[in-house]
């Protein structure tokens, strides 16, 4: 199966990375190489692109696409999660980089590939692993976690108002038989949420599926660590671009970026800073960048995307 993925906020990302021909750039979520293809085209002979992806199929497909471009710069690929960005760079004797891009959305390919289990619109095994080498899946959570643990995951990671009732219905159903498919889970969620609450808003299973995907892949825990590693890798003037797709991710990015933009821990009542902590970065834009009306018309999956950009001092 081919890997097609329409990159979100494409022009905005390329512009804000401020790509230098001799720079070193990391795409921590290589996907279908949508963003990376444009980055690579802007590099000269001394430039370098490092592509990371924990999805082996995505990595191999994008590696071929980029190599077929016959670009001038060097290419390095690693089949790993972006949380390992620093170790990948050090293994390749790269001490610092000029730019980092993370696109945290599930790729169109992963959603469309039914057997991956990411989509609530297609019946498939309850999987949801970004990295198919790991054994832990959504099926493990649904069938082996306690009702309280399931409720916590759905409430905190999915911000689902009906988390308690959904968890209760899941436990009742699995007492009868193990829940093995996305279709079975969707039926349970629909039964748990009253019909009056299902008439408006997104698909009733959207928040629960989001929550399970985040839990399976430890997305939020990984994100905080990756931002710290990434900022440490950036050269002065280097840029960190992160695209998020829901409020939990965006909150983490905003808070982690703020640690470098405004690290002062002094009480607001103090007339001057006495903690001695110096700012290490600036926010390139006061507010996150969101898709244009034109992009939303062409790609509805971009509707919740936000781009935040940090520049290291």
XYZ file of C-alpha atoms in Angstrom:
313
model
C 0.000 0.000 0.000
C 1.323 3.458 -0.887
C 1.805 6.044 1.835
C -0.040 9.267 1.023
C -0.253 12.033 3.592
C -1.243 15.626 2.895
C 1.004 17.748 5.115
C -0.830 20.173 7.382
C 0.240 23.837 7.599
C 2.812 23.038 4.920
C 3.792 26.532 3.767
C 3.680 27.884 7.322
C 6.090 25.185 8.554
C 8.590 25.666 5.736
C 8.521 29.448 6.157
C 8.944 29.319 9.933
C 11.799 26.807 9.875
C 13.758 29.565 8.096
C 15.801 26.955 6.204
C 19.457 27.691 5.476
C 21.117 25.800 2.585
C 23.982 24.602 4.806
C 21.796 23.892 7.857
C 20.986 20.660 9.684
C 17.273 19.900 10.075
C 15.377 17.160 11.880
C 11.918 15.933 10.901
C 10.982 13.901 13.968
C 7.749 12.644 12.421
C 8.818 11.884 8.865
C 5.517 10.255 7.817
C 5.091 10.478 4.048
C 7.919 13.050 3.760
C 5.446 15.799 2.869
C 7.237 18.491 4.862
C 10.662 16.883 4.490
C 10.566 16.909 0.694
C 10.369 20.710 0.749
C 13.054 20.994 3.433
C 15.396 18.760 1.437
C 14.878 20.727 -1.767
C 16.133 23.870 -0.016
C 19.381 22.288 1.198
C 22.755 22.710 -0.459
C 25.700 20.291 -0.492
C 26.634 21.088 3.125
C 23.049 20.771 4.334
C 21.618 17.740 6.108
C 18.165 16.307 6.760
C 17.587 13.782 9.547
C 14.304 11.877 9.305
C 12.853 9.924 12.240
C 9.747 7.773 12.323
C 8.723 4.860 14.534
C 6.543 3.491 11.732
C 8.901 1.292 9.697
C 6.746 1.367 6.560
C 6.523 5.161 6.612
C 10.281 5.452 7.075
C 11.179 3.131 4.190
C 8.647 4.770 1.853
C 9.862 8.271 2.666
C 13.508 7.262 2.471
C 12.975 6.145 -1.133
C 11.016 9.300 -1.990
C 13.727 11.583 -0.660
C 16.586 9.630 -2.207
C 14.790 9.715 -5.577
C 14.803 13.525 -5.455
C 18.575 13.522 -6.011
C 18.961 16.473 -3.675
C 22.304 18.031 -2.813
C 22.251 17.577 0.958
C 23.000 14.549 3.129
C 20.252 12.250 4.426
C 20.111 10.287 7.687
C 17.186 8.057 8.682
C 16.307 6.362 11.975
C 13.415 3.999 12.754
C 12.721 5.408 16.197
C 10.484 7.745 18.186
C 11.313 11.459 18.168
C 11.979 11.277 21.909
C 15.336 9.779 20.876
C 16.251 12.800 18.751
C 19.340 13.669 20.812
C 20.811 10.156 20.786
C 20.278 9.834 17.005
C 22.148 13.103 16.456
C 24.988 12.163 18.792
C 25.339 8.712 17.185
C 25.885 10.531 13.891
C 28.354 12.995 15.465
C 25.939 15.920 15.196
C 26.212 18.215 18.208
C 23.567 20.768 17.256
C 20.925 21.480 14.607
C 19.328 24.484 12.908
C 15.719 23.357 13.004
C 13.340 20.676 14.260
C 9.832 19.830 13.056
C 7.302 17.633 14.856
C 3.885 16.953 13.287
C 1.967 15.169 16.044
C -1.046 14.141 13.999
C -1.877 10.575 13.040
C -1.076 10.330 9.337
C -3.832 9.939 6.762
C -2.209 6.644 5.795
C -2.430 5.269 9.333
C -6.085 6.270 9.582
C -6.886 4.796 6.182
C -4.994 1.545 6.806
C -7.797 -0.337 8.547
C -5.695 -2.999 10.279
C -3.826 -0.350 12.304
C -6.963 0.178 14.407
C -6.731 3.983 14.647
C -10.052 4.706 12.965
C -13.501 4.407 14.560
C -14.981 4.307 11.037
C -13.403 0.977 10.076
C -13.718 -2.380 11.818
C -10.261 -3.697 12.656
C -8.224 -5.245 15.484
C -7.889 -2.951 18.522
C -4.265 -2.026 17.885
C -3.358 1.697 17.690
C 0.422 1.185 17.912
C 2.517 3.779 16.107
C 5.488 1.440 16.482
C 4.399 -2.064 15.525
C 7.446 -3.530 17.273
C 5.917 -2.871 20.690
C 3.573 -5.485 22.180
C 1.288 -3.158 24.162
C -1.944 -2.336 22.260
C -5.338 -0.707 22.825
C -6.776 -4.193 23.221
C -4.589 -4.641 26.314
C -5.996 -1.512 27.939
C -9.620 -2.274 27.125
C -9.486 -5.863 28.373
C -6.952 -5.827 31.192
C -7.028 -2.417 32.867
C -9.364 -1.771 35.797
C -12.537 0.255 35.362
C -10.945 3.179 37.235
C -7.825 3.076 35.060
C -9.881 3.041 31.861
C -12.062 5.890 33.128
C -8.976 7.957 33.975
C -7.442 7.436 30.531
C -10.654 8.366 28.700
C -11.324 11.377 30.921
C -7.792 12.803 31.014
C -6.566 11.996 27.507
C -9.897 12.232 25.696
C -11.561 14.927 27.816
C -14.705 12.819 27.512
C -17.643 13.785 29.763
C -19.048 10.241 29.594
C -15.774 8.558 30.606
C -17.180 6.869 33.711
C -20.158 5.394 31.881
C -18.038 4.248 28.908
C -15.577 2.516 31.257
C -18.479 0.825 33.040
C -19.953 -0.453 29.767
C -16.528 -1.697 28.604
C -16.053 -3.738 31.783
C -19.574 -5.173 31.554
C -19.035 -6.263 27.937
C -15.605 -7.802 28.495
C -17.054 -9.937 31.297
C -19.076 -11.631 28.566
C -16.261 -11.839 25.999
C -12.915 -10.208 25.253
C -13.255 -6.994 23.217
C -11.061 -7.455 20.157
C -12.109 -5.010 17.437
C -12.669 -1.314 16.894
C -16.202 -2.075 15.714
C -17.071 -3.773 19.006
C -15.673 -0.839 20.958
C -17.616 1.704 18.902
C -20.852 -0.203 19.627
C -20.077 -0.154 23.368
C -19.343 3.588 23.317
C -22.564 4.336 21.428
C -24.535 2.287 23.930
C -22.881 4.115 26.840
C -23.521 7.652 25.590
C -27.213 8.651 25.673
C -28.716 9.272 22.223
C -29.484 12.888 23.139
C -25.753 13.514 23.665
C -24.855 11.808 20.378
C -26.987 14.017 18.145
C -24.520 16.918 18.038
C -20.765 17.249 17.911
C -18.124 14.809 16.625
C -18.424 11.025 16.311
C -19.248 9.612 19.787
C -16.131 7.406 19.733
C -13.683 10.151 18.717
C -12.549 11.167 22.203
C -12.239 7.614 23.504
C -10.190 6.526 20.487
C -7.963 9.579 20.895
C -7.457 8.727 24.574
C -6.543 5.111 23.875
C -4.112 6.094 21.115
C -2.368 8.565 23.429
C -2.120 5.954 26.194
C -0.852 3.163 23.914
C 1.915 5.356 22.524
C 2.626 7.413 25.687
C 2.318 10.470 23.488
C 2.106 13.140 26.174
C 4.938 11.830 28.341
C 7.177 11.494 25.299
C 6.340 15.005 24.088
C 7.605 16.834 27.186
C 10.916 14.982 27.152
C 11.350 15.439 23.389
C 10.885 19.216 23.666
C 13.611 19.412 26.321
C 15.980 17.285 24.214
C 15.170 19.289 21.101
C 15.718 22.725 22.626
C 19.088 21.564 24.001
C 20.083 20.478 20.467
C 19.184 23.750 18.749
C 21.842 26.249 17.756
C 21.285 29.923 18.668
C 18.801 31.178 16.092
C 17.555 27.629 15.501
C 13.822 27.025 15.279
C 11.517 24.395 16.781
C 8.169 23.954 14.984
C 5.489 21.720 16.513
C 2.058 20.983 15.048
C -0.528 19.726 17.543
C -4.052 18.431 16.967
C -5.749 18.600 20.355
C -5.750 20.797 23.448
C -3.727 18.429 25.651
C -0.783 18.411 23.228
C -1.007 22.144 22.598
C -1.039 22.863 26.343
C 2.107 20.793 26.842
C 3.903 22.521 23.945
C 2.855 25.965 25.191
C 3.944 25.237 28.787
C 7.228 23.577 27.796
C 8.107 26.416 25.402
C 7.301 28.950 28.138
C 9.933 27.375 30.390
C 12.541 28.661 27.953
C 10.790 31.905 26.996
C 10.012 33.012 30.558
C 11.943 30.856 33.051
C 11.743 33.374 35.916
C 10.261 31.801 39.073
C 10.037 34.998 41.128
C 6.628 35.925 42.605
C 4.736 38.462 40.496
C 4.911 40.926 43.398
C 8.714 41.214 43.072
C 9.713 44.454 41.301
C 12.764 42.805 39.697
C 13.906 39.257 39.003
C 16.145 37.787 41.695
C 16.034 34.089 40.728
C 18.729 34.648 38.115
C 17.157 32.439 35.457
C 17.804 33.778 31.954
C 15.523 33.287 28.968
C 16.862 30.849 26.388
C 14.322 31.355 23.614
C 11.654 33.561 22.076
C 8.231 32.732 20.684
C 8.242 33.607 16.982
C 4.499 34.306 17.026
C 2.385 35.559 19.916
C -0.389 33.099 19.099
C -0.339 29.653 17.466
C -0.719 29.528 13.679
C -3.907 27.809 12.490
C -4.934 26.574 9.012
C -6.387 28.998 6.501
C -9.968 28.727 5.284
C -8.603 27.446 1.968
C -6.616 24.659 3.648
C -9.610 23.620 5.739
C -11.728 23.333 2.599
C -9.090 21.149 0.933
C -8.154 19.097 4.000
C -10.822 18.839 6.753
C -8.413 16.779 8.914
C -6.449 20.002 9.485
C -9.293 21.680 11.365
C -7.820 21.323 14.873
C -4.172 21.856 13.924
C -2.039 24.497 15.658
C 1.567 25.402 14.937
C 3.812 26.886 17.631
C 7.308 28.117 16.800
C 10.210 28.657 19.203
C 13.523 30.348 18.331
C 16.531 29.674 20.525
C 18.592 32.688 21.581
